[in-house]
PDB file of C-alpha atoms and ligand atoms in Angstrom:
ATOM      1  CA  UNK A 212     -22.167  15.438 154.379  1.00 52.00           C
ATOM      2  CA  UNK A 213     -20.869  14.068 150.945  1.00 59.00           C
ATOM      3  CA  UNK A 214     -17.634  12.730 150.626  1.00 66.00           C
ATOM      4  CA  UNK A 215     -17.230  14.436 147.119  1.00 73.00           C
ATOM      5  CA  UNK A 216     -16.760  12.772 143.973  1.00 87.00           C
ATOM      6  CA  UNK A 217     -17.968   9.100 143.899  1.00 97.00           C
ATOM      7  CA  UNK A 218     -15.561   7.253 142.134  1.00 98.00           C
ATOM      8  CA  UNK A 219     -16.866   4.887 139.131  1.00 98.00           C
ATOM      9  CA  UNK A 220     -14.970   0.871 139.186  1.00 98.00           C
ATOM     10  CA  UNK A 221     -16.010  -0.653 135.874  1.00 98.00           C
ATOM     11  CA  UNK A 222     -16.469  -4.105 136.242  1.00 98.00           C
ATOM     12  CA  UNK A 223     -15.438  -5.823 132.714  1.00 98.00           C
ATOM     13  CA  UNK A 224     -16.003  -9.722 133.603  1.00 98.00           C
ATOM     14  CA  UNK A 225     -18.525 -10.021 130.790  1.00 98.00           C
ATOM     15  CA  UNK A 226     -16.263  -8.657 128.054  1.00 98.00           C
ATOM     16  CA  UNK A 227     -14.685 -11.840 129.170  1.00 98.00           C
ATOM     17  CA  UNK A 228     -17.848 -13.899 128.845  1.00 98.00           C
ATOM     18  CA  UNK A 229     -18.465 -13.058 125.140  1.00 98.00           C
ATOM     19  CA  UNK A 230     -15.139 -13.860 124.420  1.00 98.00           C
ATOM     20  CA  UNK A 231     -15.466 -17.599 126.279  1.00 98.00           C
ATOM     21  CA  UNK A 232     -18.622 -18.128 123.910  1.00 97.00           C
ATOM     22  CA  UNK A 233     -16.737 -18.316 121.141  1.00 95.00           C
ATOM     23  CA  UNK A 234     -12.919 -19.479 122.726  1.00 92.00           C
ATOM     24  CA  UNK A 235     -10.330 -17.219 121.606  1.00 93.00           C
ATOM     25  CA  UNK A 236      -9.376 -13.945 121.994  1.00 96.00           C
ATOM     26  CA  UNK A 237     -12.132 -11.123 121.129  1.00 97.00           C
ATOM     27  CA  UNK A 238     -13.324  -9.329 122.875  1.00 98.00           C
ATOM     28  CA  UNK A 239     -10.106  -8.282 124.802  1.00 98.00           C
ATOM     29  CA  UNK A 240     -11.146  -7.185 128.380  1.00 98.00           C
ATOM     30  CA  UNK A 241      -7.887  -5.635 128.769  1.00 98.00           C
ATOM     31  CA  UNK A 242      -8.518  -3.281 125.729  1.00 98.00           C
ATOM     32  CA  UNK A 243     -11.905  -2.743 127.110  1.00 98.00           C
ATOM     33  CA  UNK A 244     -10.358  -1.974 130.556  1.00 98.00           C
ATOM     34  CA  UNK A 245      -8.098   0.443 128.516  1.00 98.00           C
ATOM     35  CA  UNK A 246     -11.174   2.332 126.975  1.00 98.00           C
ATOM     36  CA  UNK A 247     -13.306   2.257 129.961  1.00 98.00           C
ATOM     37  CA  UNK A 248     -10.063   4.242 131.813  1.00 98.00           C
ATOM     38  CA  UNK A 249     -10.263   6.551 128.647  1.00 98.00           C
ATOM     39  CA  UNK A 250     -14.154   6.963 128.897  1.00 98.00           C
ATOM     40  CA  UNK A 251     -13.638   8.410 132.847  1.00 96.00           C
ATOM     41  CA  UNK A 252     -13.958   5.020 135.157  1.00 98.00           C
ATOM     42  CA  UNK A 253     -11.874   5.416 137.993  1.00 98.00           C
ATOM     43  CA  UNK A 254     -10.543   2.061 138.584  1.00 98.00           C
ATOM     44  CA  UNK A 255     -11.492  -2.006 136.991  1.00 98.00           C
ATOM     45  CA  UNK A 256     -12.900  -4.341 138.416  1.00 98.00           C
ATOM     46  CA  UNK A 257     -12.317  -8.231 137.777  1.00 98.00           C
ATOM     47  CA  UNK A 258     -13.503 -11.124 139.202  1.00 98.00           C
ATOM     48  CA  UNK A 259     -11.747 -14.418 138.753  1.00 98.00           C
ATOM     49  CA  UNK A 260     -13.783 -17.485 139.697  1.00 97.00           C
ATOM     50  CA  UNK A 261     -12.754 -20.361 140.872  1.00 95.00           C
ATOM     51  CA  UNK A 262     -14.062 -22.274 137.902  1.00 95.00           C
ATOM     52  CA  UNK A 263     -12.743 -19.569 135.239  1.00 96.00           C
ATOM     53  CA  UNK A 264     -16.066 -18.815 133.633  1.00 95.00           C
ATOM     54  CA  UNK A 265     -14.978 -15.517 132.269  1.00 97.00           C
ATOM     55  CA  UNK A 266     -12.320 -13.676 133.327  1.00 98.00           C
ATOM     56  CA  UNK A 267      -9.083 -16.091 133.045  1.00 98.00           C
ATOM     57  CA  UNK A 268      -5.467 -15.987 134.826  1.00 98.00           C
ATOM     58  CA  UNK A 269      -4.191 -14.487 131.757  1.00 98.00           C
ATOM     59  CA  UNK A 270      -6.634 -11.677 132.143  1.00 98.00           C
ATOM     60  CA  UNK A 271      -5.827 -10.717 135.329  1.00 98.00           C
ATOM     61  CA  UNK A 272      -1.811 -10.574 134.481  1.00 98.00           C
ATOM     62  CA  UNK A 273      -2.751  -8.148 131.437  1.00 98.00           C
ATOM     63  CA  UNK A 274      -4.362  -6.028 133.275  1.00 98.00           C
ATOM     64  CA  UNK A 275      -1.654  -5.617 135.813  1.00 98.00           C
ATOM     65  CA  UNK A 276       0.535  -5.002 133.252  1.00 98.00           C
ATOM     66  CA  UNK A 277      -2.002  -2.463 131.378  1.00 98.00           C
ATOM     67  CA  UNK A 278      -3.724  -0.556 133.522  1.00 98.00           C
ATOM     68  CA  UNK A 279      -2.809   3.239 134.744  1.00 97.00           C
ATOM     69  CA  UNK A 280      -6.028   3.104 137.155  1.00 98.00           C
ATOM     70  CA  UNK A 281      -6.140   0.813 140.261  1.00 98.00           C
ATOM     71  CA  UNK A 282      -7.374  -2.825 139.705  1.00 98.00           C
ATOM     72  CA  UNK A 283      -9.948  -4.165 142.263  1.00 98.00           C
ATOM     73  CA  UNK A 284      -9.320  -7.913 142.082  1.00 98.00           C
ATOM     74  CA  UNK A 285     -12.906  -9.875 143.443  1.00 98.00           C
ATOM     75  CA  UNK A 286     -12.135 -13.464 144.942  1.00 97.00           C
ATOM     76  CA  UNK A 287     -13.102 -16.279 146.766  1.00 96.00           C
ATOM     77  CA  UNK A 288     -11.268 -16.365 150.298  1.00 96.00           C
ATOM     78  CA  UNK A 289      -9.460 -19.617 148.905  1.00 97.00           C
ATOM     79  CA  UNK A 290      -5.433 -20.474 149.269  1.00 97.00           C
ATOM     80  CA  UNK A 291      -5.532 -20.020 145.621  1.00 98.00           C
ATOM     81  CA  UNK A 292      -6.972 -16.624 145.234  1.00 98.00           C
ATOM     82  CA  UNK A 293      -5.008 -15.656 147.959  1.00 98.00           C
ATOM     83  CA  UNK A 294      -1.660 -16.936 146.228  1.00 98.00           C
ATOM     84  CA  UNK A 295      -2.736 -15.304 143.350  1.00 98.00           C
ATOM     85  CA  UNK A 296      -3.599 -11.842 144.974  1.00 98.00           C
ATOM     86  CA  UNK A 297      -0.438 -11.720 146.315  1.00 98.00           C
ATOM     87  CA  UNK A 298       1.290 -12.279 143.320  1.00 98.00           C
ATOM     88  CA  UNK A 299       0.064  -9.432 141.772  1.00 98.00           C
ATOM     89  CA  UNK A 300      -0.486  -6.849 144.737  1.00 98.00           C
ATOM     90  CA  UNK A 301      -2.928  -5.130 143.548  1.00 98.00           C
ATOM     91  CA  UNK A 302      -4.531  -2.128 144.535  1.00 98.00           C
ATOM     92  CA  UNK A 303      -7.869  -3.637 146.240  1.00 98.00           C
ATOM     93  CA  UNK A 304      -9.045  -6.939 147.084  1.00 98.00           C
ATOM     94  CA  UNK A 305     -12.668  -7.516 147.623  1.00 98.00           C
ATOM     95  CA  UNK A 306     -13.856 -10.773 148.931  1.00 97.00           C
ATOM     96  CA  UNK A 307     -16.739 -12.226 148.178  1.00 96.00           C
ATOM     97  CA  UNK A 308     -18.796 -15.415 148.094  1.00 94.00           C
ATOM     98  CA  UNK A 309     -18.957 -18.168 145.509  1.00 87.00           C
ATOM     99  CA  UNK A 310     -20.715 -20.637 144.922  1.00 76.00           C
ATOM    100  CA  UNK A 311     -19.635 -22.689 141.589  1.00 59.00           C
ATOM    101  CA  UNK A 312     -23.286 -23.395 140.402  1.00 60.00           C
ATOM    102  CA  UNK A 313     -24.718 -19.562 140.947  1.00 68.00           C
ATOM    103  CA  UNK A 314     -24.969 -17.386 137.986  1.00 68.00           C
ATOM    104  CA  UNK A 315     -23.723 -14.094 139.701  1.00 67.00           C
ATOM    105  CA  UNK A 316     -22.613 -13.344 143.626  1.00 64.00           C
ATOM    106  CA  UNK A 317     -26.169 -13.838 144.799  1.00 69.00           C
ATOM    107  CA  UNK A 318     -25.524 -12.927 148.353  1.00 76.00           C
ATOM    108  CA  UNK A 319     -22.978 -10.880 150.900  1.00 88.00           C
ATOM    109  CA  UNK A 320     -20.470 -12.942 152.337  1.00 93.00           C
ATOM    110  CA  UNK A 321     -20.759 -14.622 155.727  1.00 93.00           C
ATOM    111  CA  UNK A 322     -18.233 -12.739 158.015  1.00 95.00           C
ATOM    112  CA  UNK A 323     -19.810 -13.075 161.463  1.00 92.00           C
ATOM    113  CA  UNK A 324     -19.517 -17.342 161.189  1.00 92.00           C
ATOM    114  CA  UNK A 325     -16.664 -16.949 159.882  1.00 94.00           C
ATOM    115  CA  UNK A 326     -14.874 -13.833 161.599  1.00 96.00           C
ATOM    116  CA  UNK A 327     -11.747 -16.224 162.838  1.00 96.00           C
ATOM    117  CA  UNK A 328     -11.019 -17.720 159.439  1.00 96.00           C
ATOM    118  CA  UNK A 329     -11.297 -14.716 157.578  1.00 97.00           C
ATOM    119  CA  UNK A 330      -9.438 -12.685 160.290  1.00 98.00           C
ATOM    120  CA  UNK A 331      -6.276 -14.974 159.355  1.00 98.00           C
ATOM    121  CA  UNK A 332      -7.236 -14.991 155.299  1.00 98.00           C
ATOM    122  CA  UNK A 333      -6.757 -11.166 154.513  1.00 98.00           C
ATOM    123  CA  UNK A 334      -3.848 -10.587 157.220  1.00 98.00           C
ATOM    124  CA  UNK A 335      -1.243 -11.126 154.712  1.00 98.00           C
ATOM    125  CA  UNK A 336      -3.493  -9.424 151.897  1.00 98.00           C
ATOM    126  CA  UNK A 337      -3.204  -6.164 154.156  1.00 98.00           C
ATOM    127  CA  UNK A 338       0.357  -6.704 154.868  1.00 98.00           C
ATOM    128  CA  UNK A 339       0.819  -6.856 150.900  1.00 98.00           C
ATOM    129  CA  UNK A 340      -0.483  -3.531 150.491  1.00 98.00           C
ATOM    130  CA  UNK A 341      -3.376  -4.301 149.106  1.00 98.00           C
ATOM    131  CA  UNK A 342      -7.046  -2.863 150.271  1.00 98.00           C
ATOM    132  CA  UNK A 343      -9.141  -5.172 151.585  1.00 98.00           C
ATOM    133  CA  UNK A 344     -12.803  -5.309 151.238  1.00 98.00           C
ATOM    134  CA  UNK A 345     -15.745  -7.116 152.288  1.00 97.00           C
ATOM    135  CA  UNK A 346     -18.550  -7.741 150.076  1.00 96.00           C
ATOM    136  CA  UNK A 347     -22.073  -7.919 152.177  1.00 96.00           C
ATOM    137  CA  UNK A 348     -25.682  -7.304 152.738  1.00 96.00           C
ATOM    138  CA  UNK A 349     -26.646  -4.149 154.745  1.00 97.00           C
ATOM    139  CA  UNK A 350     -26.607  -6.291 157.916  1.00 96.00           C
ATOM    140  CA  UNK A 351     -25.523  -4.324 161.055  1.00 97.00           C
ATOM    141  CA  UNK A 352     -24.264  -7.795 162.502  1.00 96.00           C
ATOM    142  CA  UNK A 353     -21.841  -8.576 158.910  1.00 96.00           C
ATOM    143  CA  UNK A 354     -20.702  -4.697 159.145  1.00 97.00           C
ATOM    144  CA  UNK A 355     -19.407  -4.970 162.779  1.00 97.00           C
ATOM    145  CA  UNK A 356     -17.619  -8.598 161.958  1.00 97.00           C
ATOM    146  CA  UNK A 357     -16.187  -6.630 158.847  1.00 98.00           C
ATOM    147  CA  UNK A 358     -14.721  -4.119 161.119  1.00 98.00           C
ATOM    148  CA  UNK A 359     -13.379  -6.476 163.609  1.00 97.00           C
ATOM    149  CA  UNK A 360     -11.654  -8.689 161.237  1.00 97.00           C
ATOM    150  CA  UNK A 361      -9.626  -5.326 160.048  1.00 96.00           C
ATOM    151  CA  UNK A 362     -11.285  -4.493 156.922  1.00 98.00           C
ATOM    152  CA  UNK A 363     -10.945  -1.053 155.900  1.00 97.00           C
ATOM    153  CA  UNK A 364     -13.935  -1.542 152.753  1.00 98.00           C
ATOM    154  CA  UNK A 365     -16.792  -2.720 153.190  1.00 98.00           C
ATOM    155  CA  UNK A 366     -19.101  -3.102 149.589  1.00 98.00           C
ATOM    156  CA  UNK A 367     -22.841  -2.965 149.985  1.00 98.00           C
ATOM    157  CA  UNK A 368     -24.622  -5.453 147.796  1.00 97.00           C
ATOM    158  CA  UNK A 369     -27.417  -3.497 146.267  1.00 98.00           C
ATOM    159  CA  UNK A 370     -28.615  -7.001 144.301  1.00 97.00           C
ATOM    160  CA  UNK A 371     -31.931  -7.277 146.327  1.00 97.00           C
ATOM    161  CA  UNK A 372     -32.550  -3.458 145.696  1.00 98.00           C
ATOM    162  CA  UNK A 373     -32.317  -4.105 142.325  1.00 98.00           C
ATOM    163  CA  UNK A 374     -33.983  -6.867 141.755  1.00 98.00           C
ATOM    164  CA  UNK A 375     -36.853  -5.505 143.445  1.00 98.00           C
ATOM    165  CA  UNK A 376     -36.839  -3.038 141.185  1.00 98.00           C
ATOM    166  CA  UNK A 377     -37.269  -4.786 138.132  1.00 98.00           C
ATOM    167  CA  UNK A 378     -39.958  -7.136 139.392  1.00 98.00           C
ATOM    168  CA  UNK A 379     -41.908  -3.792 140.369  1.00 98.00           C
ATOM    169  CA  UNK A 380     -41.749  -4.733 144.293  1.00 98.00           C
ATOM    170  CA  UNK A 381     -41.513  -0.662 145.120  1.00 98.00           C
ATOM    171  CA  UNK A 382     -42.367  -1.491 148.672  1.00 98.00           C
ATOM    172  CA  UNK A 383     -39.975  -3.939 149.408  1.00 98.00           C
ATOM    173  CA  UNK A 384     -37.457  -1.931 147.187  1.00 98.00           C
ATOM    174  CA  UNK A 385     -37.913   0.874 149.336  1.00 98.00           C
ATOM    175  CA  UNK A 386     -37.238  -0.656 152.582  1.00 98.00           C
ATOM    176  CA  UNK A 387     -33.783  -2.475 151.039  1.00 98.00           C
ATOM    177  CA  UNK A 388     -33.028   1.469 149.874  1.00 98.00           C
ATOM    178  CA  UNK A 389     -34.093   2.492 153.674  1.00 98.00           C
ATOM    179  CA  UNK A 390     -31.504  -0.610 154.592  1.00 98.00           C
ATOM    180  CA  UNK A 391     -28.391   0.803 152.599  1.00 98.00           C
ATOM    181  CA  UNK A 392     -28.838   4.132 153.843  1.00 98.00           C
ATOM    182  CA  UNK A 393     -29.130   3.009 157.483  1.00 98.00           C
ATOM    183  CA  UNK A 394     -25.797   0.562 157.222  1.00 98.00           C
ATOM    184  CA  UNK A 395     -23.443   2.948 155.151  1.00 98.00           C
ATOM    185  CA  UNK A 396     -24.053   5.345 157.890  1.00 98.00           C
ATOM    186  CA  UNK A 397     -23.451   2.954 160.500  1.00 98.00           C
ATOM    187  CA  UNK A 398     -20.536   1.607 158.457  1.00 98.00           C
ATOM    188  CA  UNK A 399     -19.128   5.426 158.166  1.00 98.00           C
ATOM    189  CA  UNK A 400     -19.256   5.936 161.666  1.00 98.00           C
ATOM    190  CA  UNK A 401     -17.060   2.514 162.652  1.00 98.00           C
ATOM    191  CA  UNK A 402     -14.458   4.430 160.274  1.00 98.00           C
ATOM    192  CA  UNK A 403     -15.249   1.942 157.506  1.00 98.00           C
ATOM    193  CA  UNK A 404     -15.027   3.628 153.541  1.00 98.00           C
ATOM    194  CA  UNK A 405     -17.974   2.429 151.789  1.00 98.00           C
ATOM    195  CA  UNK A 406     -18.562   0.928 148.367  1.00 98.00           C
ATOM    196  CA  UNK A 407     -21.870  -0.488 146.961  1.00 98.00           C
ATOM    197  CA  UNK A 408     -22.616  -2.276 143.721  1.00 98.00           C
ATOM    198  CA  UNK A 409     -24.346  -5.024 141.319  1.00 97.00           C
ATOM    199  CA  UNK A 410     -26.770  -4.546 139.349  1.00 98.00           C
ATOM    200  CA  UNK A 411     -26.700  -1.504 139.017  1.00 98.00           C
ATOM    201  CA  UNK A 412     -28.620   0.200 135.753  1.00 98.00           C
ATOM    202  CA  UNK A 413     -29.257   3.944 134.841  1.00 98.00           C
ATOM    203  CA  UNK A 414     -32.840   3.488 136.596  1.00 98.00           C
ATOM    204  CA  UNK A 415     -31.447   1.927 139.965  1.00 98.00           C
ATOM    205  CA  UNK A 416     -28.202   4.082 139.810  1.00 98.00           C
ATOM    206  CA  UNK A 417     -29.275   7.689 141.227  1.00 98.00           C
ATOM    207  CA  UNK A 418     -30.868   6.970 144.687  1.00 98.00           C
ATOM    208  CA  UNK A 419     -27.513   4.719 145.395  1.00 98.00           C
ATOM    209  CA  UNK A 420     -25.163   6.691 144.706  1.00 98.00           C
ATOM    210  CA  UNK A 421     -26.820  10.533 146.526  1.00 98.00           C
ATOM    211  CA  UNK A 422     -25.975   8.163 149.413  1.00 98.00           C
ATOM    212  CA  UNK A 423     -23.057  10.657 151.235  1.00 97.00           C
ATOM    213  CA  UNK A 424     -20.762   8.195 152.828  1.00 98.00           C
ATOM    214  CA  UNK A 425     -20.690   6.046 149.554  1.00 98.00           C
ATOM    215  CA  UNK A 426     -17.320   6.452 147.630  1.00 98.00           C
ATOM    216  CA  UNK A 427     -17.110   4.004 145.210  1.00 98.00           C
ATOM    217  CA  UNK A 428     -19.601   1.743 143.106  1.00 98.00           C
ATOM    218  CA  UNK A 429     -18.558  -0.935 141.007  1.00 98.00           C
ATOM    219  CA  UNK A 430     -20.876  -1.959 137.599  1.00 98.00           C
ATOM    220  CA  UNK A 431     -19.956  -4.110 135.164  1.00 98.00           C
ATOM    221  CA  UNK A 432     -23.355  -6.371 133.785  1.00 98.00           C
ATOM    222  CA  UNK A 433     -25.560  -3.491 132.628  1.00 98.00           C
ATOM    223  CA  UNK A 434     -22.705  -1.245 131.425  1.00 98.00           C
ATOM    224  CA  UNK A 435     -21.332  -4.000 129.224  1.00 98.00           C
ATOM    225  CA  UNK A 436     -24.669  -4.686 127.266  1.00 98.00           C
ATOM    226  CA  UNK A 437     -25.304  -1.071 127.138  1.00 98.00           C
ATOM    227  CA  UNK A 438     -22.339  -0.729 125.473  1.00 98.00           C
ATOM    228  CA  UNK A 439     -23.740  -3.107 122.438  1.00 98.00           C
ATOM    229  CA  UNK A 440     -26.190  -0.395 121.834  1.00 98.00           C
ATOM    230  CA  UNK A 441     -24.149   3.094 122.501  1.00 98.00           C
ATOM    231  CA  UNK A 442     -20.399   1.990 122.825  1.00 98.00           C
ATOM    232  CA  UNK A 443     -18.736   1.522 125.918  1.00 98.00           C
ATOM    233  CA  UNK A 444     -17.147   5.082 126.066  1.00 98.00           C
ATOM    234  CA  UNK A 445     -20.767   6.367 126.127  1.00 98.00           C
ATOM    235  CA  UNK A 446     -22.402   4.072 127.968  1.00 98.00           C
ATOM    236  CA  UNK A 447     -19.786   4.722 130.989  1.00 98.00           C
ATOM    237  CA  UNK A 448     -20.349   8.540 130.262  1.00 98.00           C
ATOM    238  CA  UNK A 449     -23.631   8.496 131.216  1.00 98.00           C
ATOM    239  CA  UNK A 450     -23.580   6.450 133.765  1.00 98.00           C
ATOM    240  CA  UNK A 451     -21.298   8.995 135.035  1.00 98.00           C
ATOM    241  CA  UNK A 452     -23.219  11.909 134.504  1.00 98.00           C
ATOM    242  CA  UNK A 453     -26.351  10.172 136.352  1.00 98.00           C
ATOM    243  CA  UNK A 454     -23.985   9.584 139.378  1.00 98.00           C
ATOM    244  CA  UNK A 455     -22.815  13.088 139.711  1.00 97.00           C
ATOM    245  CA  UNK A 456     -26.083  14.256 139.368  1.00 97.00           C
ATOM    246  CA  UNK A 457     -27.073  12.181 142.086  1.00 97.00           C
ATOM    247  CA  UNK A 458     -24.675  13.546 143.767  1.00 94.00           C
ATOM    248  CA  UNK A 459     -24.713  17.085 143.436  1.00 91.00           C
TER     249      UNK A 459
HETATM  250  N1  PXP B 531     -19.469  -5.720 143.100  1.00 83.91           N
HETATM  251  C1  PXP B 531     -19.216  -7.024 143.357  1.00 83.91           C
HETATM  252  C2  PXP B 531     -18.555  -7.369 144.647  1.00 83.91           C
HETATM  253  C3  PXP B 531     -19.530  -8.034 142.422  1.00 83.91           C
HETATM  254  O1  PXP B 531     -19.281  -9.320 142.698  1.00 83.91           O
HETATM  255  C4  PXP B 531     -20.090  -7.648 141.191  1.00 83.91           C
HETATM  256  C5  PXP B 531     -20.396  -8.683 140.159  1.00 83.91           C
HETATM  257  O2  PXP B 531     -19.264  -9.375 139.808  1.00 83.91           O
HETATM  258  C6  PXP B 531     -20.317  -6.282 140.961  1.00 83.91           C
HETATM  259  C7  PXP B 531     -20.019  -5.350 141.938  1.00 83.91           C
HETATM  260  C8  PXP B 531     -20.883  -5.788 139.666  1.00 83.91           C
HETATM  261  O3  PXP B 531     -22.164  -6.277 139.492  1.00 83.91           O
HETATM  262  P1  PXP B 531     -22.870  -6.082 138.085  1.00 83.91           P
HETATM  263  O4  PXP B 531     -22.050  -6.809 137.076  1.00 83.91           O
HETATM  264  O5  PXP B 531     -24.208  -6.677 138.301  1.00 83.91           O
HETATM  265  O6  PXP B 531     -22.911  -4.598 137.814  1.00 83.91           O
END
């Protein structure tokens, strides 16, 4: 059964991005955060890197200051994300991996290795208040070591669906779809809340999100460009309406 309305995070790293090209201020992420609040996104998403490539220190302490949704700060489990994160408290951390020469989070993180290490990392992080989640592939073995470590979010990376979507590999699409579906059960039934996202696009969105244990996806990339074409309002607007639809 459907857990009712799947909540939208806009991810607004890239505002940041297009502002680094040029140094300086504009685009403002926080004003976009502001507008994509206005437009209907349920909470923002920001990811600050280790090496600072978009979103910046400064960014993150505007938004805590700005924002009337929840902030879902993405890190590296480093001591100084972790410093950082509980500076600012915020309303969801979701840990992921990074690697400082990848373009984007190419993979899930690797809890099961690392189940002892990351037990310890988001202890205080919980304590803190804030909601912790775990950024992986649909891999029954990372789900369980998610659970164990105490965990109450786990966030499907739907990156390999995607990308076999736009290099036309149906087939091997098919089977990642067959692989969400199986794992946010599985992750439902350890008493895990589900989230899924990146890469995400109006073609890729639909069969994601009529998945009924899924409560929250976060998309940032193809929402931002979109936005060069219809505005951001818009562009989040429909990407709404294609997730309730989905839905209903
Ligand atoms: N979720 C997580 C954990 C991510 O790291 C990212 C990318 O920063 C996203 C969602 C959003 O991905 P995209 O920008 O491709 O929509």
């Amino acid at each position: 059964m459907s857990k009712g309305k799947l909540r939208l995070g806009v991810n607004i790293d890239h505002v940041a991005t297009v502002r680094n090209a040029r140094g300086g201020a504009y685009p403002d992420p926080v004003r976009a955060a502001r507008l994509a609040e206005e437009a209907g996104a349920d909470g923002i998403t920001a990811h600050l890197r280790e090496d600072r490539r978009h979103i910046s220190d400064a960014d993150i302490e505007g938004l805590m200051a700005a924002l009337t949704k929840p902030l879902n700060f993405e890190m590296a489990a480093t001591e100084e994300m972790q410093r950082i994160a509980l500076r600012h408290k915020p309303h969801a951390v979701c840990i992921v991996p990074e690697k400082r020469e990848e373009r984007t989070t190419e993979g899930g993180l690797e809890v099961a290795r690392e189940e002892n290490r990351l037990a310890h990392f988001i202890a205080p992080l919980r304590e803190a208040g804030s909601r912790v989640s775990i950024f992986i592939a649909a891999d029954q073995r990372q789900i369980e070591a998610a659970h164990r470590i105490g965990a109450e979010v786990i966030e499907l990376h739907t990156g390999a669906y995607c990308d076999y979507h736009a290099e036309g590999k149906f087939a091997e699409r098919d089977d990642e779809l067959k692989r969400l579906t199986d794992m946010a059960a599985f992750a439902d039934g350890l008493g895990l809340e589900v989230h899924a996202g990146h890469g995400l696009t109006y073609e890729t969105v639909q069969p994601v999100a009529a998945l009924p244990q899924i409560m929250e996806l976060n998309i940032g990339h193809f929402l931002i460009g979109e936005a060069i074409f219809l505005g951001l309002a818009d562009a989040i607007g429909e990407m709404r309406r294609l997730m309730d639809e989905a839905r209903a």
